[in-house]
CSV table of C-alpha atoms and ligand atoms in Angstrom, one decimal:
chain,number,residue,atom,x,y,z
R,1,MET,CA,-0.1,-0.1,0.0
R,2,LYS,CA,2.2,2.7,-1.4
R,3,TYR,CA,-0.1,5.7,-0.1
R,4,GLN,CA,-0.6,4.4,3.2
R,5,VAL,CA,1.5,5.6,6.2
R,6,ASN,CA,4.1,3.0,7.1
R,7,GLN,CA,4.8,1.9,10.7
R,8,ALA,CA,7.3,4.8,11.4
R,9,GLY,CA,4.9,7.3,10.3
R,10,PHE,CA,6.3,8.1,6.9
R,11,TYR,CA,4.8,8.5,3.4
R,12,GLY,CA,7.8,7.5,1.4
R,13,ASP,CA,10.3,10.1,2.4
R,14,PHE,CA,7.7,12.3,3.9
R,15,GLY,CA,5.9,12.6,7.3
R,16,GLY,CA,7.4,11.3,10.5
R,17,ALA,CA,7.1,13.2,13.9
R,18,PHE,CA,9.5,16.2,14.3
R,19,ILE,CA,8.8,17.4,17.8
R,20,PRO,CA,10.2,18.7,21.0
R,21,PRO,CA,11.2,16.2,23.7
R,22,THR,CA,8.5,17.2,26.1
R,23,LEU,CA,5.7,16.2,23.5
R,24,GLN,CA,7.3,12.9,22.6
R,25,PRO,CA,5.6,10.8,25.4
R,26,ILE,CA,2.2,12.3,24.5
R,27,VAL,CA,2.5,11.9,20.8
R,28,ALA,CA,3.9,8.4,21.3
R,29,GLU,CA,0.7,7.5,23.2
R,30,LEU,CA,-1.4,8.8,20.5
R,31,GLN,CA,0.7,7.0,18.0
R,32,ALA,CA,0.3,3.6,19.8
R,33,MET,CA,-3.5,4.1,20.6
R,34,TYR,CA,-5.3,5.7,17.7
R,35,ILE,CA,-5.8,2.9,15.5
R,36,GLU,CA,-7.1,0.6,18.2
R,37,ILE,CA,-9.4,3.3,19.5
R,38,MET,CA,-10.8,4.0,16.2
R,39,GLU,CA,-11.5,0.5,15.4
R,40,GLU,CA,-13.3,-0.3,18.7
R,41,PRO,CA,-16.7,-1.2,17.8
R,42,THR,CA,-18.3,1.0,20.4
R,43,PHE,CA,-16.2,3.9,19.0
R,44,GLN,CA,-17.3,3.2,15.6
R,45,ALA,CA,-20.9,2.9,16.6
R,46,GLU,CA,-20.8,6.3,18.4
R,47,TYR,CA,-18.8,8.1,15.7
R,48,GLN,CA,-21.3,6.4,12.9
R,49,LYS,CA,-24.2,7.5,14.9
R,50,LEU,CA,-23.1,11.1,15.2
R,51,LEU,CA,-22.1,11.2,11.5
R,52,ALA,CA,-25.5,10.2,10.7
R,53,ASP,CA,-27.8,12.1,13.2
R,54,TYR,CA,-25.5,15.0,13.9
R,55,VAL,CA,-23.6,15.8,10.6
R,56,GLY,CA,-26.2,14.6,8.5
R,57,ARG,CA,-24.3,11.9,6.5
R,58,PRO,CA,-24.4,10.3,4.2
R,59,THR,CA,-24.0,13.7,2.0
R,60,PRO,CA,-25.7,13.4,-1.2
R,61,LEU,CA,-23.7,12.7,-4.4
R,62,TYR,CA,-25.2,15.0,-6.7
R,63,PHE,CA,-25.4,14.6,-10.6
R,64,ALA,CA,-24.8,18.3,-11.8
R,65,GLU,CA,-26.8,18.2,-15.0
R,66,ARG,CA,-26.2,21.8,-16.3
R,67,LEU,CA,-22.4,21.7,-15.1
R,68,SER,CA,-22.1,18.4,-16.9
R,69,ALA,CA,-23.5,19.8,-20.2
R,70,LEU,CA,-21.1,22.6,-20.2
R,71,TYR,CA,-18.1,20.5,-19.9
R,72,ASN,CA,-19.9,17.6,-22.1
R,73,THR,CA,-19.0,14.9,-19.6
R,74,LYS,CA,-20.6,13.6,-16.3
R,75,VAL,CA,-19.9,15.7,-13.1
R,76,TYR,CA,-20.9,14.7,-9.8
R,77,LEU,CA,-20.7,16.9,-6.8
R,78,LYS,CA,-20.0,15.3,-3.3
R,79,ARG,CA,-22.0,17.7,-1.2
R,80,GLU,CA,-19.7,18.1,1.8
R,81,ASP,CA,-21.3,21.7,1.8
R,82,LEU,CA,-24.4,20.1,3.5
R,83,CYS,CA,-22.5,18.9,6.5
R,84,HIS,CA,-23.5,20.4,9.9
R,85,THR,CA,-21.3,23.8,10.1
R,86,GLY,CA,-21.0,23.9,6.4
R,87,ALA,CA,-18.0,21.8,5.4
R,88,HIS,CA,-16.1,18.6,5.7
R,89,LYS,CA,-14.1,19.6,8.6
R,90,ILE,CA,-16.5,18.3,11.3
R,91,ASN,CA,-16.1,14.7,10.0
R,92,ASN,CA,-12.4,15.0,11.6
R,93,THR,CA,-13.3,17.2,14.5
R,94,ILE,CA,-15.9,14.8,15.8
R,95,GLY,CA,-13.8,11.8,15.3
R,96,GLN,CA,-10.9,13.4,17.2
R,97,VAL,CA,-13.2,14.7,20.2
R,98,LEU,CA,-14.3,11.2,20.9
R,99,LEU,CA,-10.8,9.9,20.8
R,100,ALA,CA,-9.7,12.5,23.2
R,101,LYS,CA,-12.4,11.5,25.6
R,102,ARG,CA,-11.4,7.8,25.4
R,103,LEU,CA,-7.8,9.1,26.2
R,104,GLY,CA,-9.4,10.7,29.4
R,105,LYS,CA,-8.3,14.2,28.2
R,106,LYS,CA,-10.2,17.2,29.9
R,107,LYS,CA,-9.4,20.1,27.6
R,108,ILE,CA,-9.3,20.4,23.8
R,109,ILE,CA,-6.8,23.1,22.1
R,110,ALA,CA,-6.8,23.9,18.7
R,111,GLU,CA,-5.4,26.6,16.2
R,112,THR,CA,-7.4,28.3,13.6
R,113,GLY,CA,-6.6,30.7,10.8
R,114,ALA,CA,-10.0,32.0,9.2
R,115,GLY,CA,-11.7,30.3,12.0
R,116,GLN,CA,-13.5,27.4,10.2
R,117,HIS,CA,-11.5,24.8,12.0
R,118,GLY,CA,-11.9,26.8,15.4
R,119,VAL,CA,-15.6,26.7,14.9
R,120,ALA,CA,-15.8,22.8,13.8
R,121,THR,CA,-13.7,22.4,17.2
R,122,ALA,CA,-15.9,24.5,19.4
R,123,THR,CA,-19.0,22.8,17.9
R,124,VAL,CA,-17.7,19.3,19.1
R,125,CYS,CA,-16.4,20.5,22.4
R,126,ALA,CA,-20.0,21.7,23.1
R,127,LEU,CA,-21.3,18.6,21.9
R,128,ALA,CA,-18.8,16.4,24.1
R,129,GLY,CA,-19.1,18.9,27.1
R,130,LEU,CA,-15.3,19.4,26.9
R,131,GLU,CA,-13.3,22.8,27.6
R,132,CYS,CA,-12.2,24.3,24.5
R,133,VAL,CA,-9.4,26.9,23.7
R,134,VAL,CA,-8.8,28.1,20.4
R,135,PHE,CA,-5.7,30.0,19.3
R,136,MET,CA,-6.0,32.5,16.7
R,137,GLY,CA,-3.7,35.2,15.3
R,138,ALA,CA,-4.8,38.8,16.7
R,139,THR,CA,-5.1,39.9,12.9
R,140,ASP,CA,-7.2,37.0,12.0
R,141,ILE,CA,-9.6,37.8,15.1
R,142,GLU,CA,-10.2,41.3,13.5
R,143,ARG,CA,-10.6,40.0,10.1
R,144,GLN,CA,-12.8,37.2,10.9
R,145,ALA,CA,-15.2,38.4,13.4
R,146,PRO,CA,-18.4,36.2,12.6
R,147,ASN,CA,-16.4,33.0,13.2
R,148,VAL,CA,-14.9,34.4,16.4
R,149,ALA,CA,-18.6,35.1,17.6
R,150,ARG,CA,-19.5,31.5,16.6
R,151,MET,CA,-16.9,30.2,18.7
R,152,LYS,CA,-17.8,32.4,21.7
R,153,MET,CA,-21.4,31.4,21.3
R,154,LEU,CA,-20.4,27.8,21.5
R,155,GLY,CA,-18.5,28.3,24.6
R,156,ALA,CA,-15.0,28.4,23.3
R,157,GLU,CA,-12.3,30.6,24.7
R,158,VAL,CA,-10.5,32.4,21.8
R,159,ARG,CA,-7.0,33.2,22.7
R,160,ALA,CA,-5.1,35.9,20.5
R,161,ALA,CA,-1.7,35.3,19.4
R,162,LYS,CA,0.2,38.6,19.3
R,163,THR,CA,3.7,37.7,18.0
R,164,GLY,CA,4.9,38.3,14.5
R,165,THR,CA,2.2,38.7,11.6
R,166,GLN,CA,-0.3,37.6,14.3
R,167,THR,CA,-1.9,35.1,11.9
R,168,LEU,CA,-2.1,31.2,11.6
R,169,LYS,CA,1.7,30.4,12.0
R,170,GLU,CA,1.7,32.3,15.3
R,171,ALA,CA,-1.5,30.7,16.3
R,172,VAL,CA,0.2,27.2,15.8
R,173,ASP,CA,3.2,28.3,17.8
R,174,GLU,CA,1.1,29.4,20.7
R,175,ALA,CA,-0.9,26.3,20.6
R,176,LEU,CA,2.2,24.2,20.6
R,177,LEU,CA,3.6,26.3,23.5
R,178,TYR,CA,0.3,25.7,25.7
R,179,TRP,CA,0.5,21.9,24.8
R,180,ILE,CA,4.2,21.7,25.9
R,181,GLU,CA,3.3,23.3,29.1
R,182,ASN,CA,0.0,21.1,29.7
R,183,PRO,CA,0.8,17.9,28.0
R,184,THR,CA,-1.2,15.4,30.0
R,185,ASP,CA,-4.8,16.7,30.3
R,186,THR,CA,-4.8,18.5,27.1
R,187,TYR,CA,-5.5,17.2,23.7
R,188,TYR,CA,-4.3,18.9,20.5
R,189,LEU,CA,-6.9,18.7,17.9
R,190,ILE,CA,-5.3,19.2,14.5
R,191,GLY,CA,-7.7,20.4,11.5
R,192,SER,CA,-6.0,18.9,8.5
R,193,VAL,CA,-3.7,16.0,7.3
R,194,VAL,CA,-0.7,17.9,8.6
R,195,GLY,CA,1.5,17.8,11.8
R,196,PRO,CA,3.5,15.0,13.3
R,197,HIS,CA,2.5,11.4,12.9
R,198,PRO,CA,-0.1,10.0,13.6
R,199,TYR,CA,-2.2,13.2,12.8
R,200,PRO,CA,-2.1,13.0,8.9
R,201,ASP,CA,-3.1,9.3,8.9
R,202,MET,CA,-5.7,9.8,11.7
R,203,VAL,CA,-7.3,12.8,10.1
R,204,GLY,CA,-7.3,10.9,6.7
R,205,ARG,CA,-9.0,8.0,8.2
R,206,PHE,CA,-11.7,10.2,9.7
R,207,GLN,CA,-12.3,12.1,6.4
R,208,SER,CA,-12.2,8.7,4.4
R,209,VAL,CA,-15.9,8.5,4.7
R,210,ILE,CA,-16.1,10.8,2.0
R,211,SER,CA,-14.8,8.3,-0.6
R,212,LYS,CA,-16.4,5.4,1.0
R,213,GLU,CA,-19.7,7.1,0.3
R,214,ILE,CA,-18.6,8.2,-3.1
R,215,LYS,CA,-18.0,4.4,-4.0
R,216,GLN,CA,-21.4,3.3,-2.6
R,217,GLN,CA,-23.4,6.1,-4.3
R,218,LEU,CA,-21.6,5.5,-7.6
R,219,LEU,CA,-22.6,1.9,-7.7
R,220,GLU,CA,-26.0,2.8,-7.1
R,221,LYS,CA,-26.2,5.7,-9.6
R,222,GLU,CA,-23.8,4.3,-12.3
R,223,GLY,CA,-23.3,0.7,-11.6
R,224,VAL,CA,-19.5,1.2,-11.1
R,225,ASP,CA,-17.7,1.8,-7.7
R,226,LYS,CA,-14.8,3.8,-9.4
R,227,PRO,CA,-15.0,7.4,-11.1
R,228,ASN,CA,-12.7,8.3,-13.8
R,229,TYR,CA,-11.7,11.5,-12.1
R,230,VAL,CA,-11.7,12.9,-8.4
R,231,ILE,CA,-11.0,16.6,-8.2
R,232,ALA,CA,-10.5,18.5,-4.6
R,233,SER,CA,-9.0,21.5,-3.4
R,234,VAL,CA,-6.0,21.3,-1.1
R,235,GLY,CA,-5.1,23.7,1.8
R,236,GLY,CA,-3.7,21.3,4.1
R,237,GLY,CA,-5.3,18.4,2.2
R,238,SER,CA,-7.9,16.9,4.3
R,239,ASN,CA,-11.0,17.1,2.3
R,240,ALA,CA,-8.8,15.7,-0.8
R,241,THR,CA,-7.4,12.9,1.3
R,242,GLY,CA,-11.0,12.0,2.2
R,243,ALA,CA,-12.3,12.1,-1.3
R,244,PHE,CA,-9.3,10.3,-2.6
R,245,TYR,CA,-8.8,7.8,0.2
R,246,GLU,CA,-10.4,4.6,-1.3
R,247,PHE,CA,-8.9,5.4,-4.8
R,248,LEU,CA,-5.2,6.1,-3.9
R,249,GLU,CA,-4.0,2.7,-4.8
R,250,GLU,CA,-6.3,2.4,-7.9
R,251,GLU,CA,-4.2,3.7,-10.8
R,252,SER,CA,-7.3,3.9,-13.0
R,253,VAL,CA,-8.7,6.7,-11.0
R,254,LYS,CA,-7.2,9.9,-12.0
R,255,LEU,CA,-6.8,12.3,-8.9
R,256,ILE,CA,-6.6,16.1,-9.5
R,257,VAL,CA,-5.6,18.6,-6.9
R,258,ALA,CA,-6.6,22.3,-7.2
R,259,GLU,CA,-4.3,24.6,-5.1
R,260,GLY,CA,-4.7,28.2,-4.3
R,261,GLY,CA,-2.7,29.8,-7.0
R,262,GLY,CA,-3.3,33.3,-5.8
R,263,PHE,CA,-2.1,35.7,-8.5
R,264,GLY,CA,0.1,33.1,-10.2
R,265,VAL,CA,3.0,30.9,-9.2
R,266,ASP,CA,5.2,33.4,-10.7
R,267,THR,CA,4.2,36.2,-8.4
R,268,ASN,CA,5.2,35.9,-4.5
R,269,GLN,CA,1.2,35.9,-3.8
R,270,THR,CA,0.5,32.3,-4.2
R,271,ALA,CA,-0.3,29.3,-2.0
R,272,ALA,CA,0.7,26.8,-4.6
R,273,THR,CA,3.0,24.4,-2.7
R,274,SER,CA,3.4,21.6,-5.3
R,275,PHE,CA,5.0,24.3,-7.8
R,276,ILE,CA,7.4,26.3,-5.6
R,277,GLY,CA,7.6,24.2,-2.3
R,278,LYS,CA,10.6,22.5,-1.2
R,279,PRO,CA,11.2,19.7,1.0
R,280,GLY,CA,11.8,20.4,4.7
R,281,VAL,CA,10.0,20.0,8.2
R,282,LEU,CA,7.0,22.1,8.9
R,283,HIS,CA,4.8,21.9,11.8
R,284,GLY,CA,6.2,18.5,12.9
R,285,SER,CA,6.4,16.5,9.7
R,286,LYS,CA,8.6,16.4,6.7
R,287,THR,CA,6.9,17.6,3.7
R,288,LEU,CA,7.2,20.3,0.9
R,289,PHE,CA,6.5,23.9,1.7
R,290,MET,CA,7.2,27.4,0.4
R,291,GLN,CA,10.2,28.6,2.0
R,292,ASP,CA,13.0,31.4,1.8
R,293,GLU,CA,16.6,30.6,1.4
R,294,THR,CA,17.0,29.9,5.2
R,295,GLY,CA,14.2,27.4,5.3
R,296,GLU,CA,11.8,29.8,7.1
R,297,PRO,CA,8.1,29.3,5.8
R,298,LEU,CA,7.0,32.0,3.5
R,299,GLU,CA,3.6,33.6,3.9
R,300,ALA,CA,1.1,32.0,1.7
R,301,TYR,CA,-1.6,34.1,-0.3
R,302,SER,CA,-4.8,32.8,-1.7
R,303,ILE,CA,-8.1,34.7,-2.0
R,304,SER,CA,-9.5,31.7,-0.3
R,305,ALA,CA,-8.7,31.8,3.6
R,306,GLY,CA,-8.9,27.7,3.7
R,307,LEU,CA,-6.0,27.4,1.0
R,308,ASP,CA,-3.5,30.0,2.2
R,309,TYR,CA,-1.2,27.6,4.1
R,310,PRO,CA,2.5,27.4,2.9
R,311,GLY,CA,2.7,23.6,2.8
R,312,PHE,CA,0.4,20.6,2.5
R,313,GLY,CA,0.4,17.3,4.2
R,314,PRO,CA,3.1,14.6,3.8
R,315,LEU,CA,1.0,12.4,1.7
R,316,PHE,CA,0.6,15.2,-1.0
R,317,ALA,CA,4.3,15.5,-1.0
R,318,LEU,CA,4.6,11.8,-1.9
R,319,MET,CA,1.7,12.1,-4.5
R,320,LYS,CA,3.5,15.0,-6.2
R,321,GLN,CA,6.9,13.1,-6.2
R,322,GLU,CA,5.3,9.9,-7.7
R,323,ASP,CA,3.0,11.9,-10.1
R,324,ARG,CA,-0.1,10.2,-8.6
R,325,ALA,CA,-2.1,13.4,-8.7
R,326,GLU,CA,-2.2,16.2,-11.4
R,327,PHE,CA,-1.6,19.4,-9.5
R,328,PHE,CA,-3.2,22.7,-10.8
R,329,ALA,CA,-2.5,26.3,-9.1
R,330,ILE,CA,-5.7,27.8,-9.6
R,331,LYS,CA,-5.6,31.7,-9.8
R,332,ASP,CA,-8.0,33.7,-7.6
R,333,ALA,CA,-10.0,35.1,-10.6
R,334,GLU,CA,-10.6,31.6,-12.1
R,335,ALA,CA,-12.1,30.2,-8.7
R,336,MET,CA,-14.3,33.1,-8.3
R,337,GLU,CA,-15.6,32.8,-11.8
R,338,ALA,CA,-16.1,29.0,-11.4
R,339,GLY,CA,-18.0,29.8,-8.1
R,340,LEU,CA,-20.3,32.2,-9.7
R,341,ALA,CA,-20.8,29.9,-12.4
R,342,LEU,CA,-21.9,27.1,-10.1
R,343,CYS,CA,-24.4,29.6,-8.5
R,344,LYS,CA,-25.9,30.4,-11.8
R,345,LEU,CA,-25.9,26.9,-13.3
R,346,GLU,CA,-26.9,24.8,-10.5
R,347,GLY,CA,-28.1,27.1,-7.5
R,348,ILE,CA,-25.3,26.3,-5.2
R,349,ILE,CA,-23.2,28.7,-3.6
R,350,PRO,CA,-19.8,27.0,-2.9
R,351,ALA,CA,-17.0,27.9,-0.5
R,352,ILE,CA,-14.1,29.7,-2.4
R,353,GLU,CA,-12.0,26.8,-1.3
R,354,SER,CA,-14.3,24.4,-3.4
R,355,SER,CA,-14.4,26.9,-6.2
R,356,HIS,CA,-10.9,26.2,-6.9
R,357,ALA,CA,-11.8,22.6,-7.5
R,358,LEU,CA,-14.5,23.5,-9.7
R,359,ALA,CA,-12.2,25.8,-11.8
R,360,ALA,CA,-9.9,22.8,-12.3
R,361,LEU,CA,-12.5,21.2,-14.7
R,362,GLN,CA,-11.5,23.8,-17.2
R,363,HIS,CA,-8.1,22.6,-17.3
R,364,LYS,CA,-9.0,19.2,-18.5
R,365,THR,CA,-10.6,17.6,-21.4
R,366,PHE,CA,-13.1,14.8,-20.5
R,367,LEU,CA,-14.6,12.1,-22.5
R,368,PRO,CA,-18.4,12.3,-22.6
R,369,THR,CA,-18.6,8.9,-20.7
R,370,ASP,CA,-16.1,9.8,-18.1
R,371,ILE,CA,-17.4,10.2,-14.5
R,372,VAL,CA,-15.8,13.3,-12.7
R,373,VAL,CA,-16.4,13.6,-9.0
R,374,VAL,CA,-15.8,17.2,-7.7
R,375,ASN,CA,-15.7,17.3,-3.9
R,376,LEU,CA,-17.6,20.4,-2.8
R,377,SER,CA,-15.8,20.7,0.5
R,378,GLY,CA,-18.0,23.6,2.0
R,379,ARG,CA,-20.8,26.2,1.4
R,380,GLY,CA,-20.2,29.7,0.6
R,381,ASP,CA,-22.2,31.5,3.2
R,382,LYS,CA,-18.8,32.5,5.0
R,383,ASP,CA,-17.6,34.0,1.7
R,384,LEU,CA,-20.5,36.0,0.6
R,385,GLN,CA,-18.8,39.4,1.5
R,386,ASN,CA,-15.8,38.2,-0.4
R,387,TYR,CA,-17.9,37.3,-3.5
R,388,THR,CA,-20.1,40.2,-3.5
R,389,ASN,CA,-17.1,42.8,-3.3
R,390,TYR,CA,-15.3,40.8,-6.0
R,391,PHE,CA,-18.2,41.0,-8.4
R,392,GLN,CA,-19.3,44.3,-7.1
R,393,LEU,CA,-22.9,42.9,-6.8
M,401,LIG,C1,-10.5,24.3,5.4
M,401,LIG,C2,-11.2,24.1,4.3
M,401,LIG,C3,-10.5,23.5,3.0
M,401,LIG,C4,-9.1,23.3,3.2
M,401,LIG,O1,-8.6,22.4,4.1
M,401,LIG,P1,-8.1,20.9,3.7
M,401,LIG,O2,-7.7,20.3,4.9
M,401,LIG,O3,-7.3,21.0,2.5
M,401,LIG,O4,-9.5,20.3,3.3
M,401,LIG,C5,-11.3,23.3,1.9
M,401,LIG,N1,-12.6,23.7,1.8
M,401,LIG,C6,-13.2,24.2,2.8
M,401,LIG,C7,-14.7,24.4,2.9
M,401,LIG,C8,-12.6,24.5,4.0
M,401,LIG,O5,-13.3,24.8,5.1
């Protein structure tokens, strides 16, 4: 299984757990326990029940007729936008909060940039009755007021990171610092397939429900359990891992990654890791990330807050190296147009992250018989201001 993590926590050359010594025992405990806990029948029963009754799964696999006509192929949208809280992130946060409870943890910490992961974490902490502290850059707190309000309504404490650029990187630093100081009673809930082993694999497993459903739903609708293409946007890579998971070892299924291209890979305003990233250690694992000559992470830029991360998870570094997926750097303008087009063609307002995946459709030529699944990772309510400003509506 080439695209599964190995015993040591690596995907080929990438991954691992590069962490300070104080965190090693706590991460080692997680490494030793996570699969056992996740596979316990009582855990699975509780997780599956919440996915059904709380999140609203299975999410529909919707045949987009007018979008299909435009591209002269068969386009299906996997409707993660219909999940409770508006995106796929909750598949993972529910799983991890149940796991944290089984490990006897009392407090959950998380970092957030735009606030989406913070909201998903605050939501499940309320559900589980656990204390929640979300670290967020002071600049982001100002820029993302609605999500800050949501987290507060849900009972979370939002702590401002006031160093450096006061954004996601500093929020991660503060969360790690807090974890180092309170390692035993605190669980660090990471929001994507990034960070030290076992997080990339654990988050991928929680998100794999997306492709498990796609298989089942395609069998019902098309009589086959494999699409020709799966397309997903990648910030850290969690929705893409979920959508690709069941197909990673199936070479007949072509995988397409849409990264935040920003103003273009030849400008310094981009988040297209696969084009300009170099190998190195970011947030506890070896992967590709955008860095300066000294190896410091560069600030990423994308119009989409969920995609402006300077790296991606180690699985994507391997997929890039092995040409397992085709990577496209989708420019802001292309994504925004593709998002507006979906509104007009299908009556669905997508998250700007998801609009990047939709824009990738234009970069390929499909056969009329091809089955193309686009993972619609989230809904666009959070992005309305951004869309209306952009289009001057
Ligand atoms: C957070 C987010 C993303 C990007 O994160 P991944 O871990 O790459 O999935 C994409 N889409 C939406 C709607 C998001 O909220």
